[in-house]
mmCIF file of C-alpha atoms and ligand atoms in Angstrom:
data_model
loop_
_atom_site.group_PDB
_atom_site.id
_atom_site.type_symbol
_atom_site.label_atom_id
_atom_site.label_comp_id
_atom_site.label_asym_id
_atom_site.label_seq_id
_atom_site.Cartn_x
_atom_site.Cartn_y
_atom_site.Cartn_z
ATOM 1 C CA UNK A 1 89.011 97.500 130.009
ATOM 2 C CA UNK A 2 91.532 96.004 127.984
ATOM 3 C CA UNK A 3 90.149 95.999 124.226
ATOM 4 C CA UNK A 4 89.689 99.897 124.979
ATOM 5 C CA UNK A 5 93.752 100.417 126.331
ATOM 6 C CA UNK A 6 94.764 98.090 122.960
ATOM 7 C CA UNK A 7 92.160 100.544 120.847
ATOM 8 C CA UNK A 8 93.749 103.534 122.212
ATOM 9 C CA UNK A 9 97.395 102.105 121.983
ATOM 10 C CA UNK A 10 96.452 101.238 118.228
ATOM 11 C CA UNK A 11 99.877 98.990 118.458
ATOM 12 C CA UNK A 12 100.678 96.277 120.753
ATOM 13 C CA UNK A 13 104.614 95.249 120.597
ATOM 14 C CA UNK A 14 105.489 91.402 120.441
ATOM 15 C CA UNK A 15 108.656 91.188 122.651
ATOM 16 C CA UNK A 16 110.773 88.413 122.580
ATOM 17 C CA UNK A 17 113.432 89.228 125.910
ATOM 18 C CA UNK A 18 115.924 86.595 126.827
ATOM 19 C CA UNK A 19 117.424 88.101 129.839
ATOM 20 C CA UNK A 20 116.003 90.875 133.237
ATOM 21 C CA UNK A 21 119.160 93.344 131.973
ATOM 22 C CA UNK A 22 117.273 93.210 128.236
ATOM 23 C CA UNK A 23 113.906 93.980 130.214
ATOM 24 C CA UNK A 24 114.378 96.841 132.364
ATOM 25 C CA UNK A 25 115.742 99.773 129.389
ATOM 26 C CA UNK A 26 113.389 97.937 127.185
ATOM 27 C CA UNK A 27 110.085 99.155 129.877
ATOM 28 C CA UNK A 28 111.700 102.032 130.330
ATOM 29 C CA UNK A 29 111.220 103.052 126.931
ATOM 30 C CA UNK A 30 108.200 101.173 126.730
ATOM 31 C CA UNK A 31 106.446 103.561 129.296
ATOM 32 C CA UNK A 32 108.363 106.749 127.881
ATOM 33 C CA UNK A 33 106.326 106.335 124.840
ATOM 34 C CA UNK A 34 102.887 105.190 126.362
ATOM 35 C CA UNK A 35 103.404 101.555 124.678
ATOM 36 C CA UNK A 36 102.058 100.384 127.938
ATOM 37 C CA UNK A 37 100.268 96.988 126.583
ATOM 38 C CA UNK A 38 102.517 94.640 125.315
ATOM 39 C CA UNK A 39 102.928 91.041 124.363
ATOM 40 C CA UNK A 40 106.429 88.866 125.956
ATOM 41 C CA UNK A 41 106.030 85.343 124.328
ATOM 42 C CA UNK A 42 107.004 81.842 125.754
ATOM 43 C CA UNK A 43 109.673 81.421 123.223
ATOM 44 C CA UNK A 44 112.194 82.197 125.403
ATOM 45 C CA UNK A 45 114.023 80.081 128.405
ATOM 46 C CA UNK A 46 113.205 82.819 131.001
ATOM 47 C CA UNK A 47 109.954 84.351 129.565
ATOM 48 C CA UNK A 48 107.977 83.464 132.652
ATOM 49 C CA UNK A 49 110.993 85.563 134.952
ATOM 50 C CA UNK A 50 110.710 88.060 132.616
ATOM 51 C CA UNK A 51 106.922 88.461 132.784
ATOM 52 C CA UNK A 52 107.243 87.867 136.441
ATOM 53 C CA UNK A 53 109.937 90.485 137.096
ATOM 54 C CA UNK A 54 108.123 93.225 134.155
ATOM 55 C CA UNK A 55 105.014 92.825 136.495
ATOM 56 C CA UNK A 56 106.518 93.600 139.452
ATOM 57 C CA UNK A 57 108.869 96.205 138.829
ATOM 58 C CA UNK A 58 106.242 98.390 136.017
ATOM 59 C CA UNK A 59 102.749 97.620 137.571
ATOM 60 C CA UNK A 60 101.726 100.531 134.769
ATOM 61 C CA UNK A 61 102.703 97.852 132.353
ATOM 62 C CA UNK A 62 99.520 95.724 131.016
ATOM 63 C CA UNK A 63 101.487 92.485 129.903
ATOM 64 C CA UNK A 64 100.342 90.025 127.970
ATOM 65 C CA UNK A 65 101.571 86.539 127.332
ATOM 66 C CA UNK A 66 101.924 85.602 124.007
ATOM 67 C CA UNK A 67 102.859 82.491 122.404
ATOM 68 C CA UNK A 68 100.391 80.643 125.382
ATOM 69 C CA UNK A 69 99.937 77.146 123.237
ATOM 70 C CA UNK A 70 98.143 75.029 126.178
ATOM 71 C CA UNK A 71 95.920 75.094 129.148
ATOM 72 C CA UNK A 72 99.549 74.242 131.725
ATOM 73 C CA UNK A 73 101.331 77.523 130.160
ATOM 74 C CA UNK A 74 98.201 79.484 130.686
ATOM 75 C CA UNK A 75 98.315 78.723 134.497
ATOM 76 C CA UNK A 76 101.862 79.606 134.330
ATOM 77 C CA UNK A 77 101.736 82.902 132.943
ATOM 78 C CA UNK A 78 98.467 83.833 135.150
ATOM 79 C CA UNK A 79 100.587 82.915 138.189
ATOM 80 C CA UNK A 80 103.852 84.964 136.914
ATOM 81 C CA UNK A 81 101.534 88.205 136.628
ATOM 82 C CA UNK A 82 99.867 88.413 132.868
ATOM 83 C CA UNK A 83 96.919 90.476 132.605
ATOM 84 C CA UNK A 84 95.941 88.768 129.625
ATOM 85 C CA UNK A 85 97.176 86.023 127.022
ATOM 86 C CA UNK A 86 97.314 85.209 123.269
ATOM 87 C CA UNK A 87 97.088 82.356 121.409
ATOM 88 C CA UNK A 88 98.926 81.756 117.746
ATOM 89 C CA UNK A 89 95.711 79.243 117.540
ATOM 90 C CA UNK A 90 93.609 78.377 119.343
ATOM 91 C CA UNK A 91 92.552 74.565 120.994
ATOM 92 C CA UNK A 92 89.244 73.747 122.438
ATOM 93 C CA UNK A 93 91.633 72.657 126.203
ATOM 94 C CA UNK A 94 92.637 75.933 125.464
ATOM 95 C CA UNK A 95 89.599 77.791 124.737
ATOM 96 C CA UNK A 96 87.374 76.296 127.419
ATOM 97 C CA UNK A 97 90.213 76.807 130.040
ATOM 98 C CA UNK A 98 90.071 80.577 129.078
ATOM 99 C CA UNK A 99 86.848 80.900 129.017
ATOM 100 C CA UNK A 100 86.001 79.900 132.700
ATOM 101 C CA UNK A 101 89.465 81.553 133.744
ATOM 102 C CA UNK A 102 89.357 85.239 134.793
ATOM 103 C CA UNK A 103 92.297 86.436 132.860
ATOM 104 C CA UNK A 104 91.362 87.926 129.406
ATOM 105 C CA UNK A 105 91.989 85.685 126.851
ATOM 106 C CA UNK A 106 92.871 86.112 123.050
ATOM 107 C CA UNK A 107 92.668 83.207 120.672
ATOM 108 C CA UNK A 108 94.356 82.921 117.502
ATOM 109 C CA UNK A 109 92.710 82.026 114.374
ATOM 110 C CA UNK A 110 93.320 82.422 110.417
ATOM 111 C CA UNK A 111 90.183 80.935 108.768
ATOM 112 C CA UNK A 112 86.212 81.061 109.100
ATOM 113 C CA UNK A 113 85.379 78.201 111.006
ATOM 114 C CA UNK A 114 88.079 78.928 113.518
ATOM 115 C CA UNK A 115 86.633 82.423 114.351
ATOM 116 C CA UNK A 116 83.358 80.466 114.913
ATOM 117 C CA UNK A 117 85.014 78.112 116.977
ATOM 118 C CA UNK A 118 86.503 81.199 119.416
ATOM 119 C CA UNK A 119 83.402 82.859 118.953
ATOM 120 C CA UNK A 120 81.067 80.007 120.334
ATOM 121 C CA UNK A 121 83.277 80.310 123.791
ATOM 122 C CA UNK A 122 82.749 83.712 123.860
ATOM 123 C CA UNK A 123 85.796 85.597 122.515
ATOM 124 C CA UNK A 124 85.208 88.808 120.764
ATOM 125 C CA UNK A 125 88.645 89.990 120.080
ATOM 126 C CA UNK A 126 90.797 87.394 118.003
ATOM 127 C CA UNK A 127 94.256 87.341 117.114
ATOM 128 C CA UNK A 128 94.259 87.108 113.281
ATOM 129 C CA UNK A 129 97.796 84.896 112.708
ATOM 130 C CA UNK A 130 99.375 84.876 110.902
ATOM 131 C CA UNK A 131 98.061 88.064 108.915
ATOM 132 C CA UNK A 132 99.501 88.543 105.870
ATOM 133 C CA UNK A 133 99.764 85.046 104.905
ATOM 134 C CA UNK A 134 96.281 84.444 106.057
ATOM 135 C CA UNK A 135 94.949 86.984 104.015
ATOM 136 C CA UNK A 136 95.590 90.178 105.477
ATOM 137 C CA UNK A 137 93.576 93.407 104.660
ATOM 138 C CA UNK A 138 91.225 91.191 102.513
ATOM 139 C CA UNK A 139 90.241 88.781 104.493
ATOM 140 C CA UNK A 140 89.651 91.025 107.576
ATOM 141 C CA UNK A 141 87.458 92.632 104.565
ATOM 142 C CA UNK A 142 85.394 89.862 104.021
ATOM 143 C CA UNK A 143 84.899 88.426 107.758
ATOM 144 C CA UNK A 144 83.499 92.010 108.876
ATOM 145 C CA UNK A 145 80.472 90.876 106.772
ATOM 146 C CA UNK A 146 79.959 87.413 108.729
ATOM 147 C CA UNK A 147 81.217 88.363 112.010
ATOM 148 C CA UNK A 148 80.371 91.751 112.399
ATOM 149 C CA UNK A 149 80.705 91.342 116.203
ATOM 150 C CA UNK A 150 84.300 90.363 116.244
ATOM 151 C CA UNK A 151 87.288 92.960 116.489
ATOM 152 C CA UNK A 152 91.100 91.783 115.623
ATOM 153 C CA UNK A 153 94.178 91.876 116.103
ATOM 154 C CA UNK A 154 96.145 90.702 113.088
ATOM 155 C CA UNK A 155 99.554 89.816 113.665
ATOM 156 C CA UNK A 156 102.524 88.308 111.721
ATOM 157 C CA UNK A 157 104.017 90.222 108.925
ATOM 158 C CA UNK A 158 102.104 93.496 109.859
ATOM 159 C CA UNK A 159 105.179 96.553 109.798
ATOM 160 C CA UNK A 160 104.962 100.335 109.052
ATOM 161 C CA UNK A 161 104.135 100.249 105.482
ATOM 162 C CA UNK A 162 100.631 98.187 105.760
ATOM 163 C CA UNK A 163 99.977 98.869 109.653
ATOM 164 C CA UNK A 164 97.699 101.967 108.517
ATOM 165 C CA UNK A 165 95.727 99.943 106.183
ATOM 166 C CA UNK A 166 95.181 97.275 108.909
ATOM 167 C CA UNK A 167 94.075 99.997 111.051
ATOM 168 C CA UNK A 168 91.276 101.828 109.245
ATOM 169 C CA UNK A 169 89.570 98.513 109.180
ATOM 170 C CA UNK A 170 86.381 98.679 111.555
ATOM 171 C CA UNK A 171 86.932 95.262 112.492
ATOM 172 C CA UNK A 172 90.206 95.772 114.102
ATOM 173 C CA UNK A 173 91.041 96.860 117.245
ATOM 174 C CA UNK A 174 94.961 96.729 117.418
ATOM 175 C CA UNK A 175 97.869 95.615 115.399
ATOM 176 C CA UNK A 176 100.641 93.825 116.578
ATOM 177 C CA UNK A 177 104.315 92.830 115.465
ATOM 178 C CA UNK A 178 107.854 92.235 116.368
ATOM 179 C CA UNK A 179 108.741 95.182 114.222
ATOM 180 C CA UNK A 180 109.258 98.086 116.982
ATOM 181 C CA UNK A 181 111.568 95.980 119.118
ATOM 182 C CA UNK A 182 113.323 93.147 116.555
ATOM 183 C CA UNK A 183 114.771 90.407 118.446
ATOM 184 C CA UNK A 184 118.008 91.404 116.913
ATOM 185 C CA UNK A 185 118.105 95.250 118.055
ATOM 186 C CA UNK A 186 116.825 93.762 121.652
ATOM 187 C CA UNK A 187 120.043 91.153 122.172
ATOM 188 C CA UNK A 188 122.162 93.962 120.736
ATOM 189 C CA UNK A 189 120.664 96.484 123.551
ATOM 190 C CA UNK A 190 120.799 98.798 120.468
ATOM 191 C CA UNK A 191 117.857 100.939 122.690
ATOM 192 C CA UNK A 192 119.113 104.090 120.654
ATOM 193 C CA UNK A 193 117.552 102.343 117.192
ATOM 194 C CA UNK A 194 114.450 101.113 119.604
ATOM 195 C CA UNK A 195 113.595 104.120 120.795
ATOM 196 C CA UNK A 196 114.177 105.558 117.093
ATOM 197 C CA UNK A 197 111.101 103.059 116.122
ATOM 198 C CA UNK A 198 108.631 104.180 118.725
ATOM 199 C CA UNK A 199 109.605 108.014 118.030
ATOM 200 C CA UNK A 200 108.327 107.121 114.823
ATOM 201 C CA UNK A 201 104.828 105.689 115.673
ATOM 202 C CA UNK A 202 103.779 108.499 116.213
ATOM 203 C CA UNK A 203 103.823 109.756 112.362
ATOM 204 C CA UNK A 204 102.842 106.369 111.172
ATOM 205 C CA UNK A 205 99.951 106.398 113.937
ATOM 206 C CA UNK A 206 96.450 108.163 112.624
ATOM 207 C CA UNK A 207 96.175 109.512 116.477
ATOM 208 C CA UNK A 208 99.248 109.621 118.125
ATOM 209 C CA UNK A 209 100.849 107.659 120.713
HETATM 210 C C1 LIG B 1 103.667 86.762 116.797
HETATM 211 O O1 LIG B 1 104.033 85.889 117.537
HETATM 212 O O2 LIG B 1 102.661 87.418 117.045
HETATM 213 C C2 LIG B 1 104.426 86.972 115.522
HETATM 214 O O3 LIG B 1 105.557 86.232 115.478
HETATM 215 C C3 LIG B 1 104.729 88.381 115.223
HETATM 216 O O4 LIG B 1 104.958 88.424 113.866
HETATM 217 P P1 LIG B 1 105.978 89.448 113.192
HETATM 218 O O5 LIG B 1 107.332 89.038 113.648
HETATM 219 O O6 LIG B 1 105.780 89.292 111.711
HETATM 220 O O7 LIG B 1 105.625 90.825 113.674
#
């Protein structure tokens, strides 16, 4: 199931690829350190190639769709191969589309009655975005006490120094961020520095990777 493989993965990168030659060395490395869920968002030209052409060639990858803002892009990225998508918010098109849709499903939200909103279709796992302008640590905090059914994953401004505290919350499942793979060290194909950032999961990680 996938809220256990995000559990157990503790981190789920948020890729941004712009080309198939940034993709391949990129799941290469991806699989090399068990980093086997991940996120490619919409925000580039050929993000639906690249998700079509990830789930192809690494069927051990679990790819998400990120950056899935209506109920036309959700087709799309259910027909290119996602096994699940997220939501920066999260509309009711978009929430009752995913709901009767087989493909999991994560909405994003940032305040109470948003959560509510997600909750009432159904979704138990929430994308809390973005986190550290939301609220962060705190906030997560103070909705375990209301929603104590909900898990999250808060993304947006989470990075090594306040990933563990995110973590030892009850309420959250997985944490994710741009941070292991920077859109920067991705065009550069700098996989050297990339693979330098997953080596060192595994000592920021309370289990490792
Ligand atoms: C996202 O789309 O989830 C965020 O842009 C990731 O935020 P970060 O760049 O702060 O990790």
């Amino acid at each position: 199931m996938l809220i256990e493989q995000l559990k157990a993965q503790q981190v789920l990168p948020v890729l941004v690829i712009e080309t198939i030659e940034q993709a391949a060395p990129l799941a290469e490395l991806l699989l090399k350190y068990q980093l086997n869920c991940i996120e490619i968002t919409l925000r580039t030209r050929s993000a639906l190639q690249v998700l079509n052409y990830l789930a192809r060639q690494y069927p051990e990858l679990i790819i998400g769709a990120g950056t899935v803002l209506n109920v036309e892009q959700f087709d799309q990225v259910q027909q290119a191969g996602a096994s699940f998508a997220i939501s920066p918010g999260a509309t009711e098109p978009l929430l009752a589309k995913a709901a009767r849709s087989e493909m999991t499903f994560i909405p994003g939200v940032m305040t109470a009655s948003e959560t509510m909103q997600a909750q009432g279709y159904g979704f138990k796992l929430q994308k809390l975005f973005p986190a550290q302008v939301a609220g962060g640590v705190e906030l997560l905090k103070a909705f375990s006490g209301p929603f104590s059914e909900l898990l999250f994953c808060p993304t947006g401004g989470v990075n090594p120094n306040n990933m563990a505290d995110y973590l030892a919350l009850n309420n959250v499942a997985v944490v994710g961020g741009t941070w292991l793979a920077p859109l920067a060290q991705i065009q550069a194909g700098n996989w050297q520095q990339i693979e330098s950032n997953f080596a060192s999961l595994q000592g920021q990680l309370t289990v490792s990777v």
